[in-house]
Tab-separated table of C-alpha atoms in Angstrom:
chain	number	residue	atom	x	y	z
Q	1	MET	CA	131.173	31.540	130.798
Q	2	LYS	CA	131.218	30.303	127.226
Q	3	ARG	CA	128.239	32.508	126.462
Q	4	ILE	CA	130.026	35.586	127.799
Q	5	LEU	CA	133.079	34.704	125.720
Q	6	LEU	CA	130.958	34.408	122.585
Q	7	ILE	CA	129.356	37.786	123.263
Q	8	ALA	CA	132.787	39.363	123.748
Q	9	LEU	CA	134.048	37.851	120.501
Q	10	ALA	CA	130.967	39.185	118.688
Q	11	ILE	CA	131.585	42.678	120.028
Q	12	VAL	CA	135.211	42.537	118.968
Q	13	ALA	CA	134.229	41.314	115.515
Q	14	ALA	CA	131.645	44.082	115.157
Q	15	GLY	CA	134.187	46.685	116.222
Q	16	GLY	CA	136.716	45.295	113.781
Q	17	GLY	CA	134.160	45.318	111.016
Q	18	TYR	CA	133.283	48.909	111.731
Q	19	TRP	CA	136.975	49.835	111.820
Q	20	TRP	CA	137.545	48.047	108.500
Q	21	TYR	CA	134.555	49.863	107.013
Q	22	ARG	CA	135.844	53.257	108.156
Q	23	VAL	CA	139.344	52.558	106.849
Q	24	SER	CA	138.135	51.320	103.490
Q	25	HIS	CA	135.547	54.132	103.355
Q	26	GLU	CA	138.191	56.799	103.902
Q	27	ALA	CA	140.628	55.042	101.584
Q	28	THR	CA	138.191	55.174	98.664
Q	29	GLY	CA	137.365	58.778	99.489
Q	30	GLU	CA	133.612	58.208	99.194
Q	31	LEU	CA	131.378	60.312	101.398
Q	32	ARG	CA	127.622	60.039	101.770
Q	33	LEU	CA	125.566	62.903	103.186
Q	34	HIS	CA	121.850	63.342	103.775
Q	35	GLY	CA	119.923	66.555	103.259
Q	36	ASN	CA	116.919	68.230	101.698
Q	37	VAL	CA	116.148	70.227	98.601
Q	38	GLU	CA	116.083	73.827	99.837
Q	39	VAL	CA	112.737	75.549	100.169
Q	40	ARG	CA	113.012	78.813	98.222
Q	41	GLN	CA	109.722	80.641	98.424
Q	42	VAL	CA	109.052	84.280	97.534
Q	43	ASN	CA	106.048	86.550	98.030
Q	44	LEU	CA	105.563	88.643	94.897
Q	45	GLY	CA	103.833	92.025	94.894
Q	46	PHE	CA	103.764	95.242	92.900
Q	47	LYS	CA	106.138	98.110	93.687
Q	48	VAL	CA	103.331	100.638	93.055
Q	49	ALA	CA	99.732	100.945	94.136
Q	50	GLY	CA	96.829	100.396	91.777
Q	51	ARG	CA	93.927	98.235	90.658
Q	52	ILE	CA	94.716	94.747	89.340
Q	53	GLU	CA	93.669	94.493	85.703
Q	54	THR	CA	94.964	91.056	84.702
Q	55	LEU	CA	96.259	87.885	86.356
Q	56	ALA	CA	98.070	85.668	83.859
Q	57	VAL	CA	98.725	82.582	86.032
Q	58	ASP	CA	96.975	80.511	88.662
Q	59	GLU	CA	97.971	78.167	91.464
Q	60	GLY	CA	100.070	75.257	90.251
Q	61	ASP	CA	101.195	76.978	87.037
Q	62	ARG	CA	104.849	76.891	86.053
Q	63	VAL	CA	106.408	80.319	85.548
Q	64	HIS	CA	109.675	81.386	83.944
Q	65	THR	CA	112.167	84.188	84.514
Q	66	GLY	CA	110.902	87.471	83.089
Q	67	GLN	CA	107.340	86.263	82.585
Q	68	THR	CA	104.561	88.787	83.272
Q	69	LEU	CA	102.369	87.350	85.995
Q	70	ALA	CA	99.939	90.233	86.570
Q	71	SER	CA	99.309	93.844	85.552
Q	72	LEU	CA	97.734	96.944	87.065
Q	73	GLU	CA	95.586	99.503	85.267
Q	74	LYS	CA	98.057	101.788	83.489
Q	75	ILE	CA	95.886	104.681	82.324
Q	76	TYR	CA	96.887	106.930	85.221
Q	77	PHE	CA	100.573	106.189	84.768
Q	78	ARG	CA	100.370	106.891	81.019
Q	79	GLU	CA	98.562	110.202	81.536
Q	80	SER	CA	101.048	111.351	84.168
Q	81	LEU	CA	103.899	110.327	81.887
Q	82	ALA	CA	102.483	112.267	78.929
Q	83	GLN	CA	102.033	115.367	81.089
Q	84	MET	CA	105.556	115.197	82.468
Q	85	ARG	CA	107.077	114.584	79.038
Q	86	ALA	CA	105.340	117.719	77.777
Q	87	GLN	CA	106.747	119.718	80.681
Q	88	ALA	CA	110.180	118.282	79.986
Q	89	ASP	CA	109.937	119.332	76.343
Q	90	GLN	CA	108.937	122.842	77.446
Q	91	ALA	CA	111.893	123.040	79.825
Q	92	ALA	CA	114.227	121.733	77.125
Q	93	ALA	CA	113.042	124.394	74.697
Q	94	ASN	CA	113.520	127.147	77.270
Q	95	TYR	CA	117.007	125.917	78.133
Q	96	ALA	CA	117.990	125.737	74.464
Q	97	LYS	CA	116.701	129.277	73.954
Q	98	LEU	CA	118.716	130.710	76.845
Q	99	LYS	CA	121.827	128.754	75.912
Q	100	ALA	CA	121.706	129.926	72.280
Q	101	GLY	CA	121.277	133.567	73.271
Q	102	TYR	CA	119.461	136.235	71.255
Q	103	ARG	CA	118.776	135.747	67.575
Q	104	VAL	CA	120.798	137.564	64.941
Q	105	GLU	CA	117.687	139.449	63.872
Q	106	GLU	CA	117.111	140.714	67.415
Q	107	ILE	CA	120.691	141.961	67.671
Q	108	ALA	CA	120.366	143.646	64.280
Q	109	GLN	CA	117.189	145.332	65.449
Q	110	ALA	CA	118.982	146.625	68.548
Q	111	ARG	CA	121.796	148.019	66.406
Q	112	ALA	CA	119.250	149.784	64.199
Q	113	ALA	CA	117.691	151.325	67.309
Q	114	VAL	CA	121.151	152.623	68.338
Q	115	ALA	CA	121.671	154.149	64.898
Q	116	GLU	CA	118.246	155.774	65.081
Q	117	ARG	CA	118.992	157.267	68.488
Q	118	GLU	CA	122.364	158.532	67.246
Q	119	ALA	CA	120.635	160.343	64.399
Q	120	THR	CA	118.076	161.799	66.787
Q	121	LEU	CA	120.857	163.043	69.069
Q	122	ALA	CA	122.733	164.590	66.157
Q	123	ASN	CA	119.629	166.430	65.036
Q	124	ALA	CA	118.906	167.603	68.604
Q	125	THR	CA	122.478	168.908	68.899
Q	126	ILE	CA	122.149	170.894	65.683
Q	127	THR	CA	118.839	172.342	66.846
Q	128	ARG	CA	120.315	173.296	70.219
Q	129	LYS	CA	123.285	175.036	68.576
Q	130	ARG	CA	120.992	176.976	66.253
Q	131	ALA	CA	118.850	178.119	69.181
Q	132	GLU	CA	122.024	179.117	71.052
Q	133	SER	CA	123.161	181.286	68.091
Q	134	LEU	CA	119.754	182.931	67.787
Q	135	LEU	CA	119.795	183.680	71.525
Q	136	LYS	CA	122.480	186.268	70.850
Q	137	THR	CA	120.180	188.134	68.500
Q	138	PRO	CA	116.796	189.783	69.052
Q	139	ALA	CA	115.204	186.884	67.168
Q	140	GLY	CA	116.310	184.385	69.780
Q	141	SER	CA	114.313	183.142	72.769
Q	142	GLN	CA	115.518	181.719	76.061
Q	143	LYS	CA	112.606	179.307	76.166
Q	144	VAL	CA	113.386	177.922	72.750
Q	145	PHE	CA	117.022	177.448	73.743
Q	146	ASP	CA	116.027	175.668	76.955
Q	147	ASP	CA	113.667	173.380	75.042
Q	148	THR	CA	116.316	172.428	72.481
Q	149	GLN	CA	118.862	171.810	75.224
Q	150	ALA	CA	116.433	169.512	77.085
Q	151	ALA	CA	115.652	167.679	73.854
Q	152	GLU	CA	119.383	167.112	73.276
Q	153	ARG	CA	119.851	165.664	76.740
Q	154	GLN	CA	116.815	163.409	76.252
Q	155	ALA	CA	118.123	162.140	72.923
Q	156	GLU	CA	121.513	161.435	74.522
Q	157	ALA	CA	119.883	159.439	77.324
Q	158	LEU	CA	117.828	157.420	74.858
Q	159	LEU	CA	120.979	156.683	72.872
Q	160	ASN	CA	122.789	155.419	75.951
Q	161	SER	CA	119.822	153.190	76.777
Q	162	ALA	CA	119.810	151.723	73.272
Q	163	ARG	CA	123.548	151.056	73.432
Q	164	GLU	CA	123.198	149.206	76.755
Q	165	ALA	CA	120.360	147.110	75.327
Q	166	LEU	CA	122.570	146.187	72.377
Q	167	ARG	CA	125.426	145.140	74.685
Q	168	LEU	CA	123.050	142.930	76.711
Q	169	GLN	CA	121.802	141.187	73.611
Q	170	GLU	CA	125.295	140.660	72.273
Q	171	ALA	CA	126.387	139.184	75.645
Q	172	GLY	CA	123.404	136.808	75.748
Q	173	TYR	CA	121.431	135.644	78.770
Q	174	ARG	CA	122.869	135.566	82.276
Q	175	LYS	CA	124.728	132.428	83.338
Q	176	GLU	CA	122.486	132.144	86.383
Q	177	ASP	CA	119.368	132.097	84.164
Q	178	ILE	CA	120.885	129.395	81.967
Q	179	ALA	CA	121.845	127.306	85.019
Q	180	TYR	CA	118.324	127.663	86.431
Q	181	ALA	CA	116.805	126.553	83.127
Q	182	LYS	CA	119.163	123.563	83.039
Q	183	ALA	CA	118.160	122.582	86.587
Q	184	GLN	CA	114.487	122.772	85.630
Q	185	LEU	CA	115.131	120.507	82.642
Q	186	ASP	CA	117.024	117.975	84.782
Q	187	GLU	CA	114.194	117.951	87.301
Q	188	ARG	CA	111.599	117.262	84.591
Q	189	LYS	CA	113.754	114.468	83.173
Q	190	ALA	CA	114.172	112.872	86.613
Q	191	VAL	CA	110.429	112.957	87.283
Q	192	THR	CA	109.779	111.541	83.809
Q	193	ALA	CA	112.180	108.663	84.481
Q	194	THR	CA	110.451	107.975	87.807
Q	195	ILE	CA	107.020	107.780	86.150
Q	196	GLU	CA	108.441	105.531	83.429
Q	197	ARG	CA	109.696	103.163	86.128
Q	198	GLN	CA	106.311	103.271	87.835
Q	199	LEU	CA	104.676	102.377	84.517
Q	200	ALA	CA	107.074	99.445	84.110
Q	201	ASP	CA	106.437	98.382	87.718
Q	202	ALA	CA	102.727	98.122	86.908
Q	203	ASP	CA	103.676	94.692	85.513
Q	204	LEU	CA	104.527	91.944	88.007
Q	205	ILE	CA	107.494	89.976	86.647
Q	206	ALA	CA	108.637	86.531	87.756
Q	207	PRO	CA	112.130	86.751	89.311
Q	208	GLY	CA	112.982	83.167	88.355
Q	209	ASP	CA	111.666	79.792	87.247
Q	210	GLY	CA	109.205	78.304	89.674
Q	211	THR	CA	105.694	77.174	90.509
Q	212	VAL	CA	102.810	79.292	91.763
Q	213	LEU	CA	101.882	78.051	95.226
Q	214	SER	CA	99.154	80.573	95.996
Q	215	ARG	CA	97.225	83.376	94.296
Q	216	VAL	CA	96.371	85.790	97.077
Q	217	ARG	CA	94.539	88.562	95.197
Q	218	GLU	CA	91.973	88.650	92.390
Q	219	VAL	CA	91.289	90.869	89.372
Q	220	GLY	CA	89.772	94.202	90.399
Q	221	ALA	CA	91.420	94.302	93.805
Q	222	ILE	CA	93.214	97.502	94.765
Q	223	VAL	CA	96.642	96.708	96.162
Q	224	GLN	CA	99.287	98.723	97.933
Q	225	PRO	CA	103.037	98.577	97.209
Q	226	GLY	CA	104.556	95.351	98.493
Q	227	GLU	CA	101.206	93.642	99.113
Q	228	THR	CA	101.443	89.932	98.253
Q	229	VAL	CA	99.693	88.890	95.045
Q	230	PHE	CA	101.392	85.540	94.348
Q	231	VAL	CA	103.452	83.119	96.400
Q	232	VAL	CA	105.971	81.395	94.120
Q	233	SER	CA	108.272	78.478	94.841
Q	234	LEU	CA	111.536	78.961	92.926
Q	235	THR	CA	112.846	75.804	91.285
Q	236	SER	CA	115.884	77.037	89.381
Q	237	PRO	CA	118.640	76.675	90.265
Q	238	VAL	CA	118.068	73.635	92.488
Q	239	TRP	CA	119.994	73.721	95.748
Q	240	VAL	CA	120.402	70.933	98.270
Q	241	ARG	CA	121.110	71.783	101.890
Q	242	THR	CA	123.132	69.175	103.744
Q	243	TYR	CA	125.657	69.005	106.561
Q	244	VAL	CA	129.129	67.521	106.873
Q	245	THR	CA	130.801	66.523	110.102
Q	246	GLU	CA	133.996	68.194	111.238
Q	247	PRO	CA	136.255	65.136	110.610
Q	248	ASP	CA	135.090	64.980	106.976
Q	249	LEU	CA	135.253	68.734	106.381
Q	250	GLY	CA	138.802	68.608	105.026
Q	251	ARG	CA	137.725	66.177	102.305
Q	252	ILE	CA	135.355	68.620	100.653
Q	253	ARG	CA	136.222	71.503	98.352
Q	254	PRO	CA	134.053	73.992	96.435
Q	255	GLY	CA	133.470	72.742	92.907
Q	256	MET	CA	133.763	69.062	93.870
Q	257	PRO	CA	131.385	66.934	91.727
Q	258	VAL	CA	128.574	65.095	93.493
Q	259	THR	CA	125.666	62.794	92.687
Q	260	VAL	CA	122.238	63.271	94.232
Q	261	HIS	CA	119.792	60.413	94.819
Q	262	THR	CA	116.179	60.512	95.952
Q	263	ASP	CA	114.444	57.868	98.056
Q	264	THR	CA	112.353	56.786	95.057
Q	265	PRO	CA	113.329	53.212	94.042
Q	266	GLY	CA	115.001	53.318	90.645
Q	267	GLY	CA	114.798	57.103	90.678
Q	268	LYS	CA	116.860	59.377	88.521
Q	269	VAL	CA	120.420	60.180	89.585
Q	270	TYR	CA	121.289	63.895	89.463
Q	271	ARG	CA	124.699	65.431	89.102
Q	272	GLY	CA	125.916	68.638	90.679
Q	273	LYS	CA	128.772	70.252	92.525
Q	274	VAL	CA	129.599	71.648	95.929
Q	275	GLY	CA	128.808	75.339	95.882
Q	276	PHE	CA	128.986	76.762	99.408
Q	277	ILE	CA	130.620	75.549	102.603
Q	278	SER	CA	129.757	77.361	105.793
Q	279	THR	CA	132.621	78.900	107.733
Q	280	ALA	CA	130.849	78.475	111.089
Q	281	ALA	CA	130.197	75.222	112.924
Q	282	GLU	CA	126.799	74.400	114.400
Q	283	PHE	CA	125.056	71.520	116.109
Q	284	THR	CA	123.246	69.058	113.896
Q	285	PRO	CA	119.675	70.263	113.260
Q	286	LYS	CA	116.952	67.861	114.325
Q	287	THR	CA	115.652	67.561	110.773
Q	288	VAL	CA	118.983	66.313	109.400
Q	289	GLN	CA	120.150	62.689	109.507
Q	290	THR	CA	123.861	61.856	109.376
Q	291	ASP	CA	125.956	58.790	109.968
Q	292	GLU	CA	127.529	60.426	113.044
Q	293	LEU	CA	126.121	61.297	116.428
Q	294	ARG	CA	123.615	64.140	116.579
Q	295	THR	CA	125.750	65.947	119.117
Q	296	SER	CA	128.657	66.257	116.661
Q	297	LEU	CA	129.483	69.622	115.229
Q	298	VAL	CA	128.639	69.950	111.542
Q	299	TYR	CA	129.078	72.517	108.771
Q	300	ARG	CA	126.304	73.553	106.440
Q	301	LEU	CA	126.877	72.615	102.827
Q	302	ARG	CA	125.077	73.795	99.692
Q	303	VAL	CA	125.054	71.560	96.632
Q	304	VAL	CA	124.086	73.046	93.271
Q	305	VAL	CA	122.265	70.473	91.126
Q	306	ASP	CA	122.807	70.625	87.378
Q	307	GLY	CA	119.726	71.288	85.274
Q	308	ASN	CA	116.161	71.300	86.530
Q	309	ASP	CA	113.663	68.542	87.049
Q	310	GLU	CA	110.132	68.632	88.417
Q	311	GLU	CA	110.839	65.447	90.367
Q	312	LEU	CA	113.039	67.408	92.778
Q	313	ARG	CA	110.452	69.004	95.012
Q	314	GLN	CA	111.339	71.583	97.616
Q	315	GLY	CA	111.943	70.062	101.020
Q	316	MET	CA	112.418	66.583	99.536
Q	317	PRO	CA	114.971	64.406	101.396
Q	318	VAL	CA	117.907	63.353	99.222
Q	319	THR	CA	121.234	61.578	99.553
Q	320	VAL	CA	124.409	63.280	98.338
Q	321	GLU	CA	127.420	61.196	97.405
Q	322	LEU	CA	130.813	62.843	96.953
Q	323	ALA	CA	133.721	61.279	95.153
Q	324	PRO	CA	137.302	62.536	95.507
Q	325	ALA	CA	138.224	65.091	92.866
Q	326	SER	CA	140.731	63.729	90.371
Q	327	GLU	CA	144.100	65.378	90.108
Q	328	GLY	CA	143.993	68.437	87.901
Q	329	THR	CA	140.292	68.982	88.496
Q	330	PRO	CA	139.692	72.746	88.710
Q	331	VAL	CA	138.188	74.009	91.933
Q	332	ALA	CA	135.276	76.371	91.383
Q	333	GLY	CA	134.713	79.439	93.509
Q	334	THR	CA	132.284	79.375	96.397
Q	335	ALA	CA	128.747	80.119	95.325
Q	336	PRO	CA	126.962	83.016	97.044
């Protein structure tokens, strides 16, 4: 009986201790979560097809944002670009010509042709009148009169043709022709821009800081668009994925400062802030350890770690400690 009483007292004491711990824990506002450094891995490949000419990095190398990791042979892209630029220049010249209209010298030449035809018509009219006067005398001839009359009509027709040609030159080219030339120029410019992008895409650029995990292709290999050349593990920014239970959800806000600890004894302490809090509840994943039961509903939490350190490896288990935000502490927006 005494033994049972002692066991009961021990259970009560343990329950009281746990209750005291929870009360003091919530009173101080401290919250400890467990999670892992997020695995952020990308497969990098060219946007265009071609033959690999250079590979600048190898497995295990550190890479930085904007760094050129590999390049394709560019001779074909450069030749196509030169050809299309020449065609664009030709289209631009044709458009400028139509838009400017006829030259002053051409219009002056057309006016001179009109003046010439006017003089020819005047002379033909005089000749026809002379033949008409002679027709009334024995010296006249019907054939001569008919010839002079036909010549006058011909000269008049040529004059009208010259005048119409002058009006066309003074009016310039048709609006439809100018619009067509402009469309041709725009098309050449668009194709030129596309080839310029293809030339730029012949370089494989690192999207962010990271480490090369795998080099899939070698120099001389012919690759298709999107075919994997490197597998890179992104290390910046460093994100920690953890989970918070529903009772503690109200104690966390975006922008709240945190400290991150690794399991390494005497390891470095990292600082960061809460970036993203999931809006949907889920059951605790098997790979996550929390201080609550595994069957409890939890919310996914993303912690953004300040700076970058090679000691924080992707997938590494870490402990996140959150302290209550002091009054007046600004709350940052939710990270994407």
